Short mmCIF file of C-alpha atoms in Angstrom, two decimals:
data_model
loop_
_atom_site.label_atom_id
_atom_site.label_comp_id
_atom_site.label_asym_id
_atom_site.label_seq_id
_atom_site.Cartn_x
_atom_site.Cartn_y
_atom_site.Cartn_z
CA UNK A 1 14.66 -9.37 22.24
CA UNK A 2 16.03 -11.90 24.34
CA UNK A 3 19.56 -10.02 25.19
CA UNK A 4 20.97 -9.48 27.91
CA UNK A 5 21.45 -5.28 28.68
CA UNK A 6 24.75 -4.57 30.40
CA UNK A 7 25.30 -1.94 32.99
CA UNK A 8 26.68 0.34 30.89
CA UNK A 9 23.67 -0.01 28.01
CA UNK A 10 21.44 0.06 31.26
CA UNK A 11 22.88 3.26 32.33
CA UNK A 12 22.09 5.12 29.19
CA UNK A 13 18.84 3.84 28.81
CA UNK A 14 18.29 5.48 32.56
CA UNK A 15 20.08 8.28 31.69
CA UNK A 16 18.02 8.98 28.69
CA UNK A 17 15.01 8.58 30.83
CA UNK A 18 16.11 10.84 33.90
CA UNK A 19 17.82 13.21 31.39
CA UNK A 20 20.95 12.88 33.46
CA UNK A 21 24.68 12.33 32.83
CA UNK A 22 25.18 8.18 31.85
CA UNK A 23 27.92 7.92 34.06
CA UNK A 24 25.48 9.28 37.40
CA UNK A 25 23.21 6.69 36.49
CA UNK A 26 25.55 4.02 36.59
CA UNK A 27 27.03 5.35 40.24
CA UNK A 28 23.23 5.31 41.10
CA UNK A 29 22.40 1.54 39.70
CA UNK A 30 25.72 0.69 41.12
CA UNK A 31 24.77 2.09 44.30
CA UNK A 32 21.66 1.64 44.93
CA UNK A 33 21.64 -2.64 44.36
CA UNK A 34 25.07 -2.38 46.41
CA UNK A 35 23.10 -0.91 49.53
CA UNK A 36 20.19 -3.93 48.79
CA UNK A 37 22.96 -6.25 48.78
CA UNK A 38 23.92 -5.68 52.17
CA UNK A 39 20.16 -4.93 53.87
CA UNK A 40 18.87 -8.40 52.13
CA UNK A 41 22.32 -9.61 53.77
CA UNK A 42 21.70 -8.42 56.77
CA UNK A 43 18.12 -9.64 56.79
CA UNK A 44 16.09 -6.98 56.18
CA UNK A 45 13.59 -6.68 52.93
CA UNK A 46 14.57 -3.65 50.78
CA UNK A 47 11.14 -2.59 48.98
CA UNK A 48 11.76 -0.27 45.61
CA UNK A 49 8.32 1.19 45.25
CA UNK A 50 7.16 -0.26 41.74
CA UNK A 51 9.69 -2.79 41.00
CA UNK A 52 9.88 -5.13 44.63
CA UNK A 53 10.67 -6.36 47.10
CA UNK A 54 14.38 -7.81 48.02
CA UNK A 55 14.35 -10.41 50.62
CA UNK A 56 16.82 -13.26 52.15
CA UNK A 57 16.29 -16.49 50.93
CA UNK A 58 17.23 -19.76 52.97
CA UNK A 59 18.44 -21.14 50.00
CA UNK A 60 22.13 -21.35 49.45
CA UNK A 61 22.30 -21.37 45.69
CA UNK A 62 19.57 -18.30 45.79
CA UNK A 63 20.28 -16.20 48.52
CA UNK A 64 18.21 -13.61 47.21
CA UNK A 65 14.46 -13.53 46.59
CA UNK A 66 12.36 -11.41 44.87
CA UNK A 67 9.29 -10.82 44.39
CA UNK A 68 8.02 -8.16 41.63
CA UNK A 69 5.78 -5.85 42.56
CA UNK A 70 1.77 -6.16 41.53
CA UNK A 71 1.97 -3.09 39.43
CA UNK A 72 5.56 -4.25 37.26
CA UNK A 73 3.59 -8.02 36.99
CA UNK A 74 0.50 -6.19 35.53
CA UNK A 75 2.16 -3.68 33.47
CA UNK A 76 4.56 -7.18 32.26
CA UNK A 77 1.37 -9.07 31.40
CA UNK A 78 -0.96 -6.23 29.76
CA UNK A 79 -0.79 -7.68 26.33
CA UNK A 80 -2.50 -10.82 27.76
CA UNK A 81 -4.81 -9.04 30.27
CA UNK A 82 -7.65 -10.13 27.89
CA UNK A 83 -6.93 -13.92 28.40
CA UNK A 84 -8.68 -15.64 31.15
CA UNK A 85 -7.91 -19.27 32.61
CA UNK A 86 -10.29 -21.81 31.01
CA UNK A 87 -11.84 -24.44 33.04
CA UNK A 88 -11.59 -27.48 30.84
CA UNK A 89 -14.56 -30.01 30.56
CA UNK A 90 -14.42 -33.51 33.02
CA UNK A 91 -14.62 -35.51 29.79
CA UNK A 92 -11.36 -33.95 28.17
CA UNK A 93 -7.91 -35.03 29.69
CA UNK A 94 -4.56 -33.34 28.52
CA UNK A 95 -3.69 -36.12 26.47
CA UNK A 96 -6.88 -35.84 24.48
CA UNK A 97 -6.28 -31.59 24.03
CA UNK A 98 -2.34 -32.51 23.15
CA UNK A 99 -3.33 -35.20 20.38
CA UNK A 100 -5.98 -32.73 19.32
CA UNK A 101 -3.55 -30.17 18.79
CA UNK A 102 -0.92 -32.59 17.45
CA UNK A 103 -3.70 -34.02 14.83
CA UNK A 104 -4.99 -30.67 13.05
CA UNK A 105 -3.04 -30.73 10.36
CA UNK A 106 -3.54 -34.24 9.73
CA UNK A 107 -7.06 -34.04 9.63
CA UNK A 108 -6.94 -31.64 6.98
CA UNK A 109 -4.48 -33.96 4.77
CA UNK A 110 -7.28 -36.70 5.31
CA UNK A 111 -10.38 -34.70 3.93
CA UNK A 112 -8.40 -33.23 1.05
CA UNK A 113 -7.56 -37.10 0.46
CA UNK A 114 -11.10 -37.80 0.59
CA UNK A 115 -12.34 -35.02 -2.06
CA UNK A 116 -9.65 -35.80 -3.96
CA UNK A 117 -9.73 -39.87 -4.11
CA UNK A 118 -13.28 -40.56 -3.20
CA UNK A 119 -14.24 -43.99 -1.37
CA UNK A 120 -17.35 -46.38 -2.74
CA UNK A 121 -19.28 -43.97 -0.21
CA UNK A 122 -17.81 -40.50 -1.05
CA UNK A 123 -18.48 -41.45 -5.12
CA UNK A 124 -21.97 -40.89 -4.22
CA UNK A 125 -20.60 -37.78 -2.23
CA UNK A 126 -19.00 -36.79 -5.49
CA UNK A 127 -21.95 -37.56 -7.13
CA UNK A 128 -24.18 -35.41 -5.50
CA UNK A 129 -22.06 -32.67 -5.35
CA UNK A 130 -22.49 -32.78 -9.60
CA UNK A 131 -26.22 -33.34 -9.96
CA UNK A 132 -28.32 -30.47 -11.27
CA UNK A 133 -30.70 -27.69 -9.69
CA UNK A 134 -33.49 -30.23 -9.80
CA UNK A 135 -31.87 -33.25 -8.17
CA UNK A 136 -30.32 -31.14 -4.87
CA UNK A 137 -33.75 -29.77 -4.65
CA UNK A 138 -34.74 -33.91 -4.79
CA UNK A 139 -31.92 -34.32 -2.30
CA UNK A 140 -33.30 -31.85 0.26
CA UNK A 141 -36.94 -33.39 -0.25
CA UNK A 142 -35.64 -37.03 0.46
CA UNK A 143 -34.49 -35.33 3.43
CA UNK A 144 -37.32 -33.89 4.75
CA UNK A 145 -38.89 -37.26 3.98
CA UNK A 146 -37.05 -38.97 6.24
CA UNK A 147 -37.59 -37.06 8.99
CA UNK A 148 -41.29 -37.09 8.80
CA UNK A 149 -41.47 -40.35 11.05
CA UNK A 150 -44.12 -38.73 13.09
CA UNK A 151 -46.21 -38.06 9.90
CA UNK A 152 -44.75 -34.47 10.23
CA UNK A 153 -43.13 -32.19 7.37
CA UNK A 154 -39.96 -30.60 8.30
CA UNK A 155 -38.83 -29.36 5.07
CA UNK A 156 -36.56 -26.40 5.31
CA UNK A 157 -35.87 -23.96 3.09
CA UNK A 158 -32.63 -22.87 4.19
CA UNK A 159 -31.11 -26.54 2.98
CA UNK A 160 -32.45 -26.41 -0.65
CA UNK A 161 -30.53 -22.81 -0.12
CA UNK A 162 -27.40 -24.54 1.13
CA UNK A 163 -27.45 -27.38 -1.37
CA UNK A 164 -27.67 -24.82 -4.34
CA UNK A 165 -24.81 -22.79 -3.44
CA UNK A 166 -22.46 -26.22 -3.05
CA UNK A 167 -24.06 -27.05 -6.46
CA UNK A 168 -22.85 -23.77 -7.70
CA UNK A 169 -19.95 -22.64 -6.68
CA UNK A 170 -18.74 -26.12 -7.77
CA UNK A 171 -15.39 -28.28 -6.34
CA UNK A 172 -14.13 -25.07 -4.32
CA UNK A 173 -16.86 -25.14 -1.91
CA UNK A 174 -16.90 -28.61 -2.16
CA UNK A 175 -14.12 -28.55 1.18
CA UNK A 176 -16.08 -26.19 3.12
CA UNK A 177 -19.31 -27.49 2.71
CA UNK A 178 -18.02 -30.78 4.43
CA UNK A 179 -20.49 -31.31 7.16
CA UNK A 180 -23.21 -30.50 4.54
CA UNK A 181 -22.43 -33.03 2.02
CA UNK A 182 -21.96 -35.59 4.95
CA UNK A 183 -25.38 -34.89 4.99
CA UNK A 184 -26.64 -35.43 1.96
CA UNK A 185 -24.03 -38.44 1.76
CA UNK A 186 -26.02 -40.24 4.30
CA UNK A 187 -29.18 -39.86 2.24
CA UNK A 188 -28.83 -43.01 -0.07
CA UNK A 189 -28.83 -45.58 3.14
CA UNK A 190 -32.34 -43.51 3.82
CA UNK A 191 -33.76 -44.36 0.87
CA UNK A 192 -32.88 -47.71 1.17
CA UNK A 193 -35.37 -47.89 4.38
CA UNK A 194 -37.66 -45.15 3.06
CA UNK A 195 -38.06 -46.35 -0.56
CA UNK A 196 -39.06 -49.95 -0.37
CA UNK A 197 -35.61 -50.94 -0.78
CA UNK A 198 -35.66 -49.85 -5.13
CA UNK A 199 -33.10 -47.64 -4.98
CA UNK A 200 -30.41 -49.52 -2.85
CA UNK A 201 -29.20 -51.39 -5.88
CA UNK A 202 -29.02 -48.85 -8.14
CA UNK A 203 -26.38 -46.84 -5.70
CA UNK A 204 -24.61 -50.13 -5.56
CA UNK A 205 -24.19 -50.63 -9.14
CA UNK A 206 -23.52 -46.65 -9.66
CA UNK A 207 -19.96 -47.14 -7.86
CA UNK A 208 -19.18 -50.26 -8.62
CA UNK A 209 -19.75 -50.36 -12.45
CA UNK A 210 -19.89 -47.27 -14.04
CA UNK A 211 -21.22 -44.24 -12.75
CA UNK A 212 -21.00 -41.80 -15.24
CA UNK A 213 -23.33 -43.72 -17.30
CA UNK A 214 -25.50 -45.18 -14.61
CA UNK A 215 -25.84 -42.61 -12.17
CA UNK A 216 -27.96 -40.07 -14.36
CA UNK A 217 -30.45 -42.81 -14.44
CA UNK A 218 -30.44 -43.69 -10.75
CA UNK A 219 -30.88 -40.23 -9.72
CA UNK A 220 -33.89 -39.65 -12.13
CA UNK A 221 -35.23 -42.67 -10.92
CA UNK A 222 -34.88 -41.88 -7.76
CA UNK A 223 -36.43 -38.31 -8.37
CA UNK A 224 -39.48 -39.86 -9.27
CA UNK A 225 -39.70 -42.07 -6.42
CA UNK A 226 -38.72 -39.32 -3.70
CA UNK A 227 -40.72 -36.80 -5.96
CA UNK A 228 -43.61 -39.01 -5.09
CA UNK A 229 -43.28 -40.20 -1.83
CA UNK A 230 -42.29 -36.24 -0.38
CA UNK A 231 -45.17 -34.53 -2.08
CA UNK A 232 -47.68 -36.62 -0.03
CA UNK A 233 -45.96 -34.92 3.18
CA UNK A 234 -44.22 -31.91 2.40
CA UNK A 235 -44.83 -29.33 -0.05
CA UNK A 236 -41.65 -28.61 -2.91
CA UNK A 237 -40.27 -25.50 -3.10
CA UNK A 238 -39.20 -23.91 -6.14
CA UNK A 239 -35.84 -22.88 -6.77
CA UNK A 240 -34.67 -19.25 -8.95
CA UNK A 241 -33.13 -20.73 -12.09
CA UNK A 242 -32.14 -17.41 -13.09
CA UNK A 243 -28.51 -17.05 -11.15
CA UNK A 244 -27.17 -20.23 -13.35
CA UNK A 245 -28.45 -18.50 -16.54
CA UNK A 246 -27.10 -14.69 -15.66
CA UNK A 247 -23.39 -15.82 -14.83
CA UNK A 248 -22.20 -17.87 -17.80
CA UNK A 249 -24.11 -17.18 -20.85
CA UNK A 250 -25.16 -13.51 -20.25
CA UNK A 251 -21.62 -11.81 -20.65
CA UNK A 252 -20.31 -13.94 -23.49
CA UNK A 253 -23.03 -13.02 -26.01
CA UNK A 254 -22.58 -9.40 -24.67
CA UNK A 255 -19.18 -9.52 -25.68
CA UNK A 256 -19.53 -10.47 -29.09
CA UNK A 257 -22.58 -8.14 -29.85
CA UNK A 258 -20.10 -5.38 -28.81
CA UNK A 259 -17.23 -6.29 -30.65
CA UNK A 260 -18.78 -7.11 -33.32
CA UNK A 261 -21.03 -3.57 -33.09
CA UNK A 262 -17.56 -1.66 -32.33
CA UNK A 263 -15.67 -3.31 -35.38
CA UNK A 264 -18.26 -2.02 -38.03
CA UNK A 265 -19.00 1.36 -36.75
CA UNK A 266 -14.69 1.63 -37.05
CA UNK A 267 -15.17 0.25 -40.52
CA UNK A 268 -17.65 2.57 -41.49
CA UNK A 269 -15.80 5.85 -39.69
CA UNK A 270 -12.78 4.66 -41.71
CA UNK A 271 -14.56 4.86 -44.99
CA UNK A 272 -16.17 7.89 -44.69
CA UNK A 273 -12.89 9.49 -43.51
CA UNK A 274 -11.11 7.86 -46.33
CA UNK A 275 -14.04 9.34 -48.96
CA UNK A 276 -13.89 12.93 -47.33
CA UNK A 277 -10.04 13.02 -47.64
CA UNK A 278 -10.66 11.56 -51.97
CA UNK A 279 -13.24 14.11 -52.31
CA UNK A 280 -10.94 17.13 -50.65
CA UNK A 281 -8.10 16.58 -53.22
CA UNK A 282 -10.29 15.93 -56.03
CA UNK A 283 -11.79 18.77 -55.58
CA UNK A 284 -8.10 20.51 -55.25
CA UNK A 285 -6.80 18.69 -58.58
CA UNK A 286 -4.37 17.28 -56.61
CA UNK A 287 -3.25 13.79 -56.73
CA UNK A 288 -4.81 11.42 -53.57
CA UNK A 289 -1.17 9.57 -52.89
CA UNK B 1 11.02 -3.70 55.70
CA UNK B 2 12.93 -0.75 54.22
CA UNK B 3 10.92 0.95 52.15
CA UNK B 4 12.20 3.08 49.07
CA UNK B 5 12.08 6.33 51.22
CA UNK B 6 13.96 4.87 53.35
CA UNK B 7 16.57 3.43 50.39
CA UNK B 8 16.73 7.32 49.29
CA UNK B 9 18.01 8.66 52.19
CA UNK B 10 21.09 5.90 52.42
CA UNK B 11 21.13 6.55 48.75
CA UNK B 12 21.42 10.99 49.82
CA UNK B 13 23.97 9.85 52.47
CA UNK B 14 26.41 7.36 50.59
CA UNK B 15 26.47 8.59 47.18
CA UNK B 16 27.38 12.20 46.23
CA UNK B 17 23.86 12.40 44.17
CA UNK B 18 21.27 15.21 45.10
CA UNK B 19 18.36 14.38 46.12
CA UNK B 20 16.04 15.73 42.88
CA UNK B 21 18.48 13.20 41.18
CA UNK B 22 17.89 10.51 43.23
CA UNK B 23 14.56 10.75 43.01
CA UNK B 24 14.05 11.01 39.51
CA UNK B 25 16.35 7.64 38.68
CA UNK B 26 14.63 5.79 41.56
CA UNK B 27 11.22 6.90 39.96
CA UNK B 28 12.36 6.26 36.70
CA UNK B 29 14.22 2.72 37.30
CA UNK B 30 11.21 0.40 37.34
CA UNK B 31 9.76 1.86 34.41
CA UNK B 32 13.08 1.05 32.27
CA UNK B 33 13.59 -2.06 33.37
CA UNK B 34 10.10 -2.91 32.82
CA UNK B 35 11.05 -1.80 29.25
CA UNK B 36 13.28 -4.21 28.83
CA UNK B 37 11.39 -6.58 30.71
CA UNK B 38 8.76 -6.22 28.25
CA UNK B 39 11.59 -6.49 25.21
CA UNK B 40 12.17 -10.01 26.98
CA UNK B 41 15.94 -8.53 27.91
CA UNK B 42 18.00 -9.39 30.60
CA UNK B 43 19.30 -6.63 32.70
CA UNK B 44 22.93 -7.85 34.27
CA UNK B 45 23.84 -5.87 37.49
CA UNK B 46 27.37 -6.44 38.00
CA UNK B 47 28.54 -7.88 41.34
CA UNK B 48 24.22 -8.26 42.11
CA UNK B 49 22.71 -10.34 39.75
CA UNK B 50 20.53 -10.55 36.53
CA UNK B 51 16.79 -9.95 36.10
CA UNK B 52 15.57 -11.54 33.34
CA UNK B 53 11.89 -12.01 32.05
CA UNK B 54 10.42 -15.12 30.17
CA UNK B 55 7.69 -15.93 28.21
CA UNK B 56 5.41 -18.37 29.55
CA UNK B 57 2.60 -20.29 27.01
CA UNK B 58 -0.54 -21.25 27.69
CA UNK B 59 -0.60 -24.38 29.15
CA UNK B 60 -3.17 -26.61 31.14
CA UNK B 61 -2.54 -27.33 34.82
CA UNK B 62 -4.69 -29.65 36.79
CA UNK B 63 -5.97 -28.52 40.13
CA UNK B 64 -5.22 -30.99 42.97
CA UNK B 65 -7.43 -30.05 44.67
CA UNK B 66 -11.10 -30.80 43.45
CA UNK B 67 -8.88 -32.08 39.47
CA UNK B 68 -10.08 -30.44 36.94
CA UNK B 69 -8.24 -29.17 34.61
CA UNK B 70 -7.51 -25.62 33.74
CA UNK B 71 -6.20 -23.90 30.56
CA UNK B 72 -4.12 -20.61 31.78
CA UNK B 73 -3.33 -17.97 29.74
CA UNK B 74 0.45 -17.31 28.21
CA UNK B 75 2.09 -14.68 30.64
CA UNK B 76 5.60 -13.10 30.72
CA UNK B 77 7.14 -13.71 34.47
CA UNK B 78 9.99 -11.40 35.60
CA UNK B 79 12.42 -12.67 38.04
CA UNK B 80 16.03 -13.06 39.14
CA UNK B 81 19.18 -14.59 39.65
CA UNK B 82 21.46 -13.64 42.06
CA UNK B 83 25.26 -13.66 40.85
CA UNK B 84 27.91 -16.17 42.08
CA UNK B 85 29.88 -12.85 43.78
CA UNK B 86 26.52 -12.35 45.62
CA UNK B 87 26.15 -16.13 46.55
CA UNK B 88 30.21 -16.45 47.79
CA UNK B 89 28.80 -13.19 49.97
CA UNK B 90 26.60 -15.13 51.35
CA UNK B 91 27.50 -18.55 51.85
CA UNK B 92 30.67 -16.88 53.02
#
């Protein structure tokens, strides 16, 4: 990789190739670009069928040109034969691609700064991202409520769904399920429109004071407000309980019942075994130990 | 234009090579140095020059003509560089 092959090394490699002596392909390389030397000198174009084409040059410091042939180029460029040029859109410039580029790993220092050290805002992000089954279904409904301007429901499954598995899978998700939570972060200034303005202090007071006491009770009452003010337009949707319950308590009280099963059956073999081996040499009249 | 039938028979006359010969290392020529082409290796012909290949990114160009701008693809480009023996032949 990136070396540079001397005749000699080049001769071998030929030689190898044309199963010939090393020392006639070196006469041949020697000759053969000696004889080009002097055609392209004397102004003619010296084609070598697959490589190409040898040609004067007017300029001085390049007196010979040459152009590869179609088939070399091709045979070159194969591993990016797949890759097409990209017509770029009017409203991008090269700047804009090149700071793009330049900023991606930036960005991605930013939003784990934001999970990580949440803003006023992002403590409600935070916040929702903790509340139980019940509230992200509330979350999704306050949604839905919003967008019924026109009087129309537009509740969709597929977000009580989304909202769940962020619930679920807990702070790891938390990262990929950005654009999501953006989503339901937005929800709060909603209500404040949507829910004659009784719920806009009660998000205020959540970040500022204290909102590990305070925000249980803002969310319930907000429940009840969005609870009421959704079910007039859009019908709730239940949500299966039964994938919190299977994953953390099922296999612990397995484990115990079998432990606890496995250490008195041993118990039990060992004491019969113990009174079958007493009985054998008292029946012997020997002595047990 | 000389073409490489052409090159072969200077090649049968000059060199004391047969002619299977010559046409197996003229046959099999391009295909090595494409190998090392493809290796990104520069081949140095003494006395000739060097052809060297080089690894191009993608990068985006702007077309002068009607400006927008295009992203091309990353391509390898093969070319060469005469030697300074070659270049004191010429300028003479």
């Amino acid at each position: 990789m990136n070396k540079k092959v001397p005749l000699k090394k080049f001769a071998e490699l030929l030689a190898s190739e044309a199963e010939c002596k090393p020392a006639e392909a070196q006469t041949f390389v020697k000759d053969v670009f000696q004889i080009i030397a002097e055609k392209v000198y004397n102004g003619e174009s010296v084609e070598i069928h697959g490589l190409g084409v040898f040609s004067a040059s007017p300029n001085l410091t390049e007196p010979v040109k040459f152009e590869p042939a179609v088939e070399f180029a091709d045979e070159l460029n194969l591993p990016f034969a797949m890759f097409q040029p990209i017509v770029i859109g009017d409203g991008i410039s090269v700047e804009e691609i090149n700071a793009i580029q330049s900023n991606v790993p930036q960005t991605e220092e930013v939003e784990a700064v934001e999970i990580t050290e949440p803003t006023a805002n992002e403590t409600d992000l935070s916040e929702t991202v903790a509340v139980t089954d019940c509230e992200v279904s509330e979350v999704s409904d306050v949604k839905s409520t919003d967008d019924t301007d026109d009087g129309k429901c537009e509740c969709d499954p597929d977000s009580n769904n989304e909202s769940k598995s962020m619930v679920d899978d807990g702070n790891s998700e938390q990262k990929d399920e950005e654009p999501d939570i953006k989503d339901i972060d937005e929800m709060p200034q909603d209500i404040e429109i949507k829910s004659d303005g009784s719920c806009e202090p009660d998000i205020e007071n959540e970040t500022k004071d204290d909102p590990d006491v305070e925000e249980t009770a803002s969310w319930t009452d907000r429940e009840g407000e969005t609870e009421e003010s959704s079910s007039e337009t859009c019908t709730y949707l239940p949500e299966d309980d039964e994938e919190y319950v299977e994953y953390y308590d099922a296999p612990r009280s397995r484990f115990g019942m079998g432990f606890i099963i496995g250490l008195l059956s041993g118990l039990i073999i060992g004491a019969l075994a113990f009174a079958a081996y007493a009985i054998y040499f008292a029946n012997n009249g020997q002595k047990l130990f | 234009m000389i073409e490489t039938e052409s090159l072969k028979e200077v090649l049968l006359n000059e060199t004391s090579l047969s002619e299977k010969l010559i046409d197996i290392l003229m046959e099999k020529l391009p295909e090595v140095m494409l190998d090392c082409a493809k290796e990104l290796d520069a081949v140095a012909i003494p006395g000739f020059g060097t052809f060297f290949s080089e690894k191009q990114d993608e990068r985006v160009v702007t077309d002068k003509t009607n400006g927008e701008n295009v992203m091309l693809p990353p391509q390898i480009k093969y070319g060469f560089k005469s030697s300074v023996v070659l270049r004191k032949k010429f300028v003479g």
